[in-house]
């Protein structure tokens, strides 16, 4: 019955429209920052292969406007695809609930193990890197999804192209890349994030199996890039490097808060309405 309630809720255009606005705000904020600062005209070293805190990496120089146009295209097309399948709201709610559980599990792991997270970077390390920080909120999640979810998904698709994937293959997909994903985050974030990162990796992998690779791409990028409008509030942030965000950040934050409030109000109401309709339909069929 709850499945039918979710289906009926997803058919309502209001939650999807509000969520699309929320998802698009970080994209607009990032473009505004890049255009105002002139970063879009620069040549950017785009990392293709690397390991955190390692001196080795494989990178290619690309025009800023080109690589960010690619990010925009992947993000918006994946978002539109999810919206067309009426899966956007369902995937968002699932990821949100999963994130809260992963954070709680991560906090418990830190308390039990005694391991902690690394401290955030200081003001001297941020100087001259504001645009790179914004760029990283798009590059890093997309890179992580392609490497840790996309490549394993492609391998499974090639191995089982003409038959249903066996259960053990799905479990391997959920666990093995997620372990690598967790280890990948240790150098930059500390051992305290190991379990939390593993749980989040499983969450992204499940989303890829359930709704396609576009779901973790969109929601992982959003989870990172949603911080872009709030950068003026970040401690030690060199504000002279982000004047556009300083001037308009409050607008993006206000719109996000308003849409989030409307979502928080509308979703329970629509779920309850859908549940009642599903219950009446079930009763009429008996």
C-alpha atoms as a printed R data frame, in Angstrom:
    type eleno elety resid chain resno       x       y       z
1   ATOM     1    CA   UNK     A     1   0.000   0.000   0.000
2   ATOM     2    CA   UNK     A     2   2.844   2.384   0.824
3   ATOM     3    CA   UNK     A     3   4.357   1.605  -2.576
4   ATOM     4    CA   UNK     A     4   1.144   2.792  -4.215
5   ATOM     5    CA   UNK     A     5   1.151   5.840  -1.948
6   ATOM     6    CA   UNK     A     6   4.671   6.724  -3.125
7   ATOM     7    CA   UNK     A     7   3.589   6.192  -6.723
8   ATOM     8    CA   UNK     A     8   0.612   8.505  -6.328
9   ATOM     9    CA   UNK     A     9   2.755  11.113  -4.561
10  ATOM    10    CA   UNK     A    10   5.363  10.975  -7.353
11  ATOM    11    CA   UNK     A    11   2.616  11.575  -9.903
12  ATOM    12    CA   UNK     A    12   1.909  14.957  -8.289
13  ATOM    13    CA   UNK     A    13   4.009  17.663 -10.012
14  ATOM    14    CA   UNK     A    14   4.494  19.836  -6.898
15  ATOM    15    CA   UNK     A    15   7.250  17.876  -5.056
16  ATOM    16    CA   UNK     A    16   9.145  17.216  -8.268
17  ATOM    17    CA   UNK     A    17   8.990  20.871  -9.312
18  ATOM    18    CA   UNK     A    18  10.185  22.086  -5.913
19  ATOM    19    CA   UNK     A    19  12.996  19.536  -5.890
20  ATOM    20    CA   UNK     A    20  14.111  20.546  -9.384
21  ATOM    21    CA   UNK     A    21  14.427  24.152  -8.191
22  ATOM    22    CA   UNK     A    22  16.479  23.048  -5.176
23  ATOM    23    CA   UNK     A    23  18.756  20.927  -7.380
24  ATOM    24    CA   UNK     A    24  19.289  23.710  -9.918
25  ATOM    25    CA   UNK     A    25  20.235  26.413  -7.399
26  ATOM    26    CA   UNK     A    26  23.822  25.152  -6.795
27  ATOM    27    CA   UNK     A    27  24.332  24.930 -10.557
28  ATOM    28    CA   UNK     A    28  23.265  28.548 -11.069
29  ATOM    29    CA   UNK     A    29  25.350  29.703  -8.097
30  ATOM    30    CA   UNK     A    30  28.437  27.922  -9.433
31  ATOM    31    CA   UNK     A    31  28.044  29.354 -12.923
32  ATOM    32    CA   UNK     A    32  27.600  32.828 -11.451
33  ATOM    33    CA   UNK     A    33  30.815  32.467  -9.458
34  ATOM    34    CA   UNK     A    34  32.792  31.158 -12.438
35  ATOM    35    CA   UNK     A    35  31.547  33.855 -14.822
36  ATOM    36    CA   UNK     A    36  31.974  36.748 -12.371
37  ATOM    37    CA   UNK     A    37  35.500  35.657 -11.412
38  ATOM    38    CA   UNK     A    38  36.540  34.833 -14.983
39  ATOM    39    CA   UNK     A    39  37.404  31.268 -13.956
40  ATOM    40    CA   UNK     A    40  35.390  29.893 -16.868
41  ATOM    41    CA   UNK     A    41  37.906  31.445 -19.282
42  ATOM    42    CA   UNK     A    42  40.912  29.794 -17.641
43  ATOM    43    CA   UNK     A    43  42.525  26.476 -18.530
44  ATOM    44    CA   UNK     A    44  41.911  23.967 -15.752
45  ATOM    45    CA   UNK     A    45  43.928  20.863 -14.950
46  ATOM    46    CA   UNK     A    46  41.221  18.192 -14.807
47  ATOM    47    CA   UNK     A    47  42.274  15.108 -12.864
48  ATOM    48    CA   UNK     A    48  41.414  11.778 -14.477
49  ATOM    49    CA   UNK     A    49  43.286   9.379 -12.170
50  ATOM    50    CA   UNK     A    50  44.640  10.068  -8.698
51  ATOM    51    CA   UNK     A    51  44.682   8.975  -5.067
52  ATOM    52    CA   UNK     A    52  44.147  11.503  -2.247
53  ATOM    53    CA   UNK     A    53  47.327  12.941  -0.678
54  ATOM    54    CA   UNK     A    54  49.424  11.194  -3.345
55  ATOM    55    CA   UNK     A    55  51.833  13.166  -5.541
56  ATOM    56    CA   UNK     A    56  50.985  11.004  -8.545
57  ATOM    57    CA   UNK     A    57  48.056  11.891 -10.762
58  ATOM    58    CA   UNK     A    58  46.971  11.852 -14.382
59  ATOM    59    CA   UNK     A    59  45.415  15.134 -15.488
60  ATOM    60    CA   UNK     A    60  44.602  16.921 -18.735
61  ATOM    61    CA   UNK     A    61  44.308  20.699 -19.313
62  ATOM    62    CA   UNK     A    62  40.863  21.722 -20.525
63  ATOM    63    CA   UNK     A    63  39.064  25.061 -20.979
64  ATOM    64    CA   UNK     A    64  37.033  25.906 -17.897
65  ATOM    65    CA   UNK     A    65  33.881  26.645 -19.878
66  ATOM    66    CA   UNK     A    66  34.105  23.275 -21.639
67  ATOM    67    CA   UNK     A    67  34.545  21.041 -18.610
68  ATOM    68    CA   UNK     A    68  31.879  22.850 -16.611
69  ATOM    69    CA   UNK     A    69  29.525  22.623 -19.602
70  ATOM    70    CA   UNK     A    70  30.104  18.856 -19.503
71  ATOM    71    CA   UNK     A    71  29.283  18.810 -15.784
72  ATOM    72    CA   UNK     A    72  26.137  20.836 -16.450
73  ATOM    73    CA   UNK     A    73  25.030  18.562 -19.280
74  ATOM    74    CA   UNK     A    74  25.535  15.356 -17.294
75  ATOM    75    CA   UNK     A    75  23.821  16.817 -14.227
76  ATOM    76    CA   UNK     A    76  20.779  18.267 -15.978
77  ATOM    77    CA   UNK     A    77  20.201  15.343 -18.357
78  ATOM    78    CA   UNK     A    78  20.398  12.854 -15.484
79  ATOM    79    CA   UNK     A    79  18.011  15.026 -13.489
80  ATOM    80    CA   UNK     A    80  15.544  15.281 -16.371
81  ATOM    81    CA   UNK     A    81  15.711  11.532 -16.944
82  ATOM    82    CA   UNK     A    82  14.860  10.830 -13.306
83  ATOM    83    CA   UNK     A    83  12.033  13.368 -13.420
84  ATOM    84    CA   UNK     A    84  10.609  11.772 -16.576
85  ATOM    85    CA   UNK     A    85  10.589   8.374 -14.865
86  ATOM    86    CA   UNK     A    86   8.976   9.985 -11.794
87  ATOM    87    CA   UNK     A    87  11.839   8.641  -9.700
88  ATOM    88    CA   UNK     A    88  13.467  11.907  -8.636
89  ATOM    89    CA   UNK     A    89  11.522  12.501  -5.419
90  ATOM    90    CA   UNK     A    90  11.616   8.834  -4.412
91  ATOM    91    CA   UNK     A    91  15.391   8.640  -4.945
92  ATOM    92    CA   UNK     A    92  15.936  11.913  -3.075
93  ATOM    93    CA   UNK     A    93  13.926  10.778  -0.039
94  ATOM    94    CA   UNK     A    94  15.698   7.418   0.025
95  ATOM    95    CA   UNK     A    95  19.146   9.039  -0.162
96  ATOM    96    CA   UNK     A    96  18.206  11.601   2.495
97  ATOM    97    CA   UNK     A    97  17.092   8.888   4.917
98  ATOM    98    CA   UNK     A    98  20.170   6.819   4.084
99  ATOM    99    CA   UNK     A    99  22.464   9.775   4.705
100 ATOM   100    CA   UNK     A   100  20.995  10.354   8.148
101 ATOM   101    CA   UNK     A   101  21.482   6.685   9.036
102 ATOM   102    CA   UNK     A   102  25.033   6.700   7.641
103 ATOM   103    CA   UNK     A   103  25.895   9.807   9.671
104 ATOM   104    CA   UNK     A   104  24.504   8.177  12.813
105 ATOM   105    CA   UNK     A   105  26.434   4.984  12.084
106 ATOM   106    CA   UNK     A   106  29.590   6.985  11.426
107 ATOM   107    CA   UNK     A   107  29.240   8.874  14.704
108 ATOM   108    CA   UNK     A   108  28.779   5.603  16.595
109 ATOM   109    CA   UNK     A   109  31.834   4.134  14.856
110 ATOM   110    CA   UNK     A   110  33.964   7.134  15.862
111 ATOM   111    CA   UNK     A   111  32.790   6.876  19.465
112 ATOM   112    CA   UNK     A   112  33.580   3.150  19.641
113 ATOM   113    CA   UNK     A   113  36.863   3.173  17.704
114 ATOM   114    CA   UNK     A   114  38.235   6.443  19.052
115 ATOM   115    CA   UNK     A   115  39.251   7.428  15.524
116 ATOM   116    CA   UNK     A   116  38.466  10.988  14.472
117 ATOM   117    CA   UNK     A   117  38.041  13.059  11.361
118 ATOM   118    CA   UNK     A   118  40.750  15.360  10.054
119 ATOM   119    CA   UNK     A   119  40.392  19.059  10.820
120 ATOM   120    CA   UNK     A   120  39.195  21.365   7.997
121 ATOM   121    CA   UNK     A   121  41.781  23.323   6.067
122 ATOM   122    CA   UNK     A   122  42.816  26.726   7.384
123 ATOM   123    CA   UNK     A   123  42.620  30.207   5.911
124 ATOM   124    CA   UNK     A   124  46.118  30.143   4.412
125 ATOM   125    CA   UNK     A   125  45.327  26.938   2.514
126 ATOM   126    CA   UNK     A   126  42.089  28.452   1.147
127 ATOM   127    CA   UNK     A   127  43.722  31.620  -0.161
128 ATOM   128    CA   UNK     A   128  43.595  31.705  -3.947
129 ATOM   129    CA   UNK     A   129  41.611  28.463  -4.137
130 ATOM   130    CA   UNK     A   130  37.979  29.533  -3.868
131 ATOM   131    CA   UNK     A   131  37.216  28.720  -7.506
132 ATOM   132    CA   UNK     A   132  39.010  25.392  -7.258
133 ATOM   133    CA   UNK     A   133  36.917  24.595  -4.195
134 ATOM   134    CA   UNK     A   134  33.711  25.281  -6.133
135 ATOM   135    CA   UNK     A   135  35.047  23.279  -9.078
136 ATOM   136    CA   UNK     A   136  35.844  20.345  -6.771
137 ATOM   137    CA   UNK     A   137  32.225  20.159  -5.591
138 ATOM   138    CA   UNK     A   138  31.352  19.165  -9.167
139 ATOM   139    CA   UNK     A   139  34.424  17.288 -10.342
140 ATOM   140    CA   UNK     A   140  34.953  15.066  -7.295
141 ATOM   141    CA   UNK     A   141  31.456  13.560  -6.929
142 ATOM   142    CA   UNK     A   142  31.135  12.963 -10.679
143 ATOM   143    CA   UNK     A   143  34.583  11.350 -10.789
144 ATOM   144    CA   UNK     A   144  33.769   9.181  -7.769
145 ATOM   145    CA   UNK     A   145  30.483   7.976  -9.243
146 ATOM   146    CA   UNK     A   146  32.041   7.120 -12.598
147 ATOM   147    CA   UNK     A   147  34.955   5.258 -10.975
148 ATOM   148    CA   UNK     A   148  33.346   3.555  -7.965
149 ATOM   149    CA   UNK     A   149  29.840   2.948  -9.330
150 ATOM   150    CA   UNK     A   150  30.014   3.422 -13.099
151 ATOM   151    CA   UNK     A   151  32.959   1.154 -13.967
152 ATOM   152    CA   UNK     A   152  31.784  -1.782 -11.775
153 ATOM   153    CA   UNK     A   153  28.266  -1.341 -13.189
154 ATOM   154    CA   UNK     A   154  29.663  -1.490 -16.724
155 ATOM   155    CA   UNK     A   155  31.630  -4.651 -15.912
156 ATOM   156    CA   UNK     A   156  28.513  -6.343 -14.559
157 ATOM   157    CA   UNK     A   157  26.533  -5.267 -17.611
158 ATOM   158    CA   UNK     A   158  29.173  -6.811 -19.884
159 ATOM   159    CA   UNK     A   159  29.341 -10.044 -17.874
160 ATOM   160    CA   UNK     A   160  25.574 -10.518 -17.646
161 ATOM   161    CA   UNK     A   161  24.407  -8.728 -20.770
162 ATOM   162    CA   UNK     A   162  21.786 -11.294 -21.747
163 ATOM   163    CA   UNK     A   163  20.623 -12.615 -18.412
164 ATOM   164    CA   UNK     A   164  19.524 -11.395 -15.011
165 ATOM   165    CA   UNK     A   165  22.300 -10.541 -12.595
166 ATOM   166    CA   UNK     A   166  22.701 -13.183  -9.871
167 ATOM   167    CA   UNK     A   167  22.237 -12.125  -6.276
168 ATOM   168    CA   UNK     A   168  25.910 -12.543  -5.373
169 ATOM   169    CA   UNK     A   169  26.917 -10.178  -8.197
170 ATOM   170    CA   UNK     A   170  24.671  -7.463  -6.790
171 ATOM   171    CA   UNK     A   171  26.094  -7.980  -3.307
172 ATOM   172    CA   UNK     A   172  29.639  -7.765  -4.655
173 ATOM   173    CA   UNK     A   173  28.677  -4.542  -6.435
174 ATOM   174    CA   UNK     A   174  27.292  -3.108  -3.207
175 ATOM   175    CA   UNK     A   175  30.226  -4.093  -0.994
176 ATOM   176    CA   UNK     A   176  33.553  -4.233  -2.887
177 ATOM   177    CA   UNK     A   177  33.486  -0.782  -4.579
178 ATOM   178    CA   UNK     A   178  32.110   0.688  -1.343
179 ATOM   179    CA   UNK     A   179  35.114  -0.646   0.589
180 ATOM   180    CA   UNK     A   180  37.435   0.974  -1.961
181 ATOM   181    CA   UNK     A   181  35.349   4.150  -1.759
182 ATOM   182    CA   UNK     A   182  35.778   4.187   2.030
183 ATOM   183    CA   UNK     A   183  39.553   3.650   1.810
184 ATOM   184    CA   UNK     A   184  39.768   6.400  -0.808
185 ATOM   185    CA   UNK     A   185  38.327   8.910   1.676
186 ATOM   186    CA   UNK     A   186  40.647   8.034   4.569
187 ATOM   187    CA   UNK     A   187  43.725  10.078   3.451
188 ATOM   188    CA   UNK     A   188  41.706  13.269   3.101
189 ATOM   189    CA   UNK     A   189  39.177  12.852   5.897
190 ATOM   190    CA   UNK     A   190  40.730  10.534   8.480
191 ATOM   191    CA   UNK     A   191  40.058   7.014   9.760
192 ATOM   192    CA   UNK     A   192  37.018   8.300  11.625
193 ATOM   193    CA   UNK     A   193  35.100   8.515   8.347
194 ATOM   194    CA   UNK     A   194  35.861   4.925   7.275
195 ATOM   195    CA   UNK     A   195  32.558   3.326   8.297
196 ATOM   196    CA   UNK     A   196  30.447   6.335   7.342
197 ATOM   197    CA   UNK     A   197  32.045   6.456   3.877
198 ATOM   198    CA   UNK     A   198  31.433   2.726   3.441
199 ATOM   199    CA   UNK     A   199  27.744   3.108   4.303
200 ATOM   200    CA   UNK     A   200  27.403   6.066   1.944
201 ATOM   201    CA   UNK     A   201  29.146   4.045  -0.781
202 ATOM   202    CA   UNK     A   202  26.608   1.251  -0.316
203 ATOM   203    CA   UNK     A   203  23.862   3.872  -0.483
204 ATOM   204    CA   UNK     A   204  25.111   5.266  -3.803
205 ATOM   205    CA   UNK     A   205  25.579   1.744  -5.200
206 ATOM   206    CA   UNK     A   206  22.033   0.749  -4.246
207 ATOM   207    CA   UNK     A   207  20.713   3.925  -5.878
208 ATOM   208    CA   UNK     A   208  22.585   3.027  -9.080
209 ATOM   209    CA   UNK     A   209  21.034  -0.455  -9.101
210 ATOM   210    CA   UNK     A   210  17.560   0.859  -8.282
211 ATOM   211    CA   UNK     A   211  17.296   3.983 -10.455
212 ATOM   212    CA   UNK     A   212  20.333   3.905 -12.737
213 ATOM   213    CA   UNK     A   213  23.720   5.629 -12.508
214 ATOM   214    CA   UNK     A   214  22.116   9.036 -13.046
215 ATOM   215    CA   UNK     A   215  20.575   8.949  -9.552
216 ATOM   216    CA   UNK     A   216  23.837   8.811  -7.549
217 ATOM   217    CA   UNK     A   217  25.468  11.239  -9.978
218 ATOM   218    CA   UNK     A   218  22.776  13.892  -9.488
219 ATOM   219    CA   UNK     A   219  22.342  13.443  -5.754
220 ATOM   220    CA   UNK     A   220  26.058  13.065  -4.979
221 ATOM   221    CA   UNK     A   221  26.859  16.252  -6.893
222 ATOM   222    CA   UNK     A   222  24.019  18.027  -5.116
223 ATOM   223    CA   UNK     A   223  25.214  16.788  -1.715
224 ATOM   224    CA   UNK     A   224  28.558  18.513  -2.363
225 ATOM   225    CA   UNK     A   225  27.529  21.493  -4.503
226 ATOM   226    CA   UNK     A   226  24.672  22.551  -2.215
227 ATOM   227    CA   UNK     A   227  27.399  24.121  -0.065
228 ATOM   228    CA   UNK     A   228  28.417  26.559  -2.827
229 ATOM   229    CA   UNK     A   229  25.800  29.246  -1.975
230 ATOM   230    CA   UNK     A   230  26.855  29.020   1.688
231 ATOM   231    CA   UNK     A   231  30.584  29.558   1.071
232 ATOM   232    CA   UNK     A   232  30.422  33.185   2.335
233 ATOM   233    CA   UNK     A   233  29.474  31.717   5.729
234 ATOM   234    CA   UNK     A   234  32.421  29.312   5.761
235 ATOM   235    CA   UNK     A   235  35.114  30.003   8.323
236 ATOM   236    CA   UNK     A   236  38.407  31.292   6.841
237 ATOM   237    CA   UNK     A   237  36.881  31.721   3.377
238 ATOM   238    CA   UNK     A   238  38.609  34.572   1.446
239 ATOM   239    CA   UNK     A   239  35.486  36.605   0.660
240 ATOM   240    CA   UNK     A   240  37.251  38.842  -1.861
241 ATOM   241    CA   UNK     A   241  37.533  35.790  -4.134
242 ATOM   242    CA   UNK     A   242  33.775  35.125  -4.145
243 ATOM   243    CA   UNK     A   243  32.129  38.570  -4.385
244 ATOM   244    CA   UNK     A   244  29.234  37.240  -6.469
245 ATOM   245    CA   UNK     A   245  28.373  34.626  -3.867
246 ATOM   246    CA   UNK     A   246  28.756  37.208  -1.112
247 ATOM   247    CA   UNK     A   247  26.228  39.424  -2.878
248 ATOM   248    CA   UNK     A   248  23.695  36.793  -3.968
249 ATOM   249    CA   UNK     A   249  24.334  33.855  -1.645
250 ATOM   250    CA   UNK     A   250  21.538  34.950   0.677
251 ATOM   251    CA   UNK     A   251  19.061  34.708  -2.227
252 ATOM   252    CA   UNK     A   252  20.035  31.113  -3.036
253 ATOM   253    CA   UNK     A   253  19.944  30.184   0.634
254 ATOM   254    CA   UNK     A   254  16.490  31.747   1.042
255 ATOM   255    CA   UNK     A   255  15.088  29.993  -2.033
256 ATOM   256    CA   UNK     A   256  16.543  26.670  -0.903
257 ATOM   257    CA   UNK     A   257  15.077  27.071   2.577
258 ATOM   258    CA   UNK     A   258  11.660  28.047   1.183
259 ATOM   259    CA   UNK     A   259  11.539  25.103  -1.237
260 ATOM   260    CA   UNK     A   260  12.766  22.722   1.473
261 ATOM   261    CA   UNK     A   261  10.026  23.961   3.803
262 ATOM   262    CA   UNK     A   262   7.362  23.499   1.128
263 ATOM   263    CA   UNK     A   263   8.704  20.023   0.382
264 ATOM   264    CA   UNK     A   264   8.672  19.102   4.061
265 ATOM   265    CA   UNK     A   265   5.047  20.233   4.271
266 ATOM   266    CA   UNK     A   266   3.760  18.809   0.988
267 ATOM   267    CA   UNK     A   267   5.370  15.354   0.955
268 ATOM   268    CA   UNK     A   268   3.730  14.029   4.170
269 ATOM   269    CA   UNK     A   269   0.372  15.450   3.058
270 ATOM   270    CA   UNK     A   270   0.652  13.884  -0.393
271 ATOM   271    CA   UNK     A   271   1.836  10.572   1.060
272 ATOM   272    CA   UNK     A   272  -1.143  10.498   3.420
273 ATOM   273    CA   UNK     A   273  -3.503  11.404   0.591
274 ATOM   274    CA   UNK     A   274  -1.955   8.718  -1.624
275 ATOM   275    CA   UNK     A   275  -2.187   6.164   1.182
276 ATOM   276    CA   UNK     A   276  -5.894   6.905   1.650
277 ATOM   277    CA   UNK     A   277  -6.544   6.637  -2.085
278 ATOM   278    CA   UNK     A   278  -4.609   3.374  -2.279
279 ATOM   279    CA   UNK     A   279  -6.546   2.039   0.717
280 ATOM   280    CA   UNK     A   280  -9.891   2.969  -0.872
281 ATOM   281    CA   UNK     A   281  -8.836   1.375  -4.158
282 ATOM   282    CA   UNK     A   282  -7.782  -1.803  -2.388
283 ATOM   283    CA   UNK     A   283 -11.066  -1.919  -0.459
284 ATOM   284    CA   UNK     A   284 -13.122  -1.463  -3.639
285 ATOM   285    CA   UNK     A   285 -11.318  -4.354  -5.315
286 ATOM   286    CA   UNK     A   286 -12.148  -6.785  -2.476
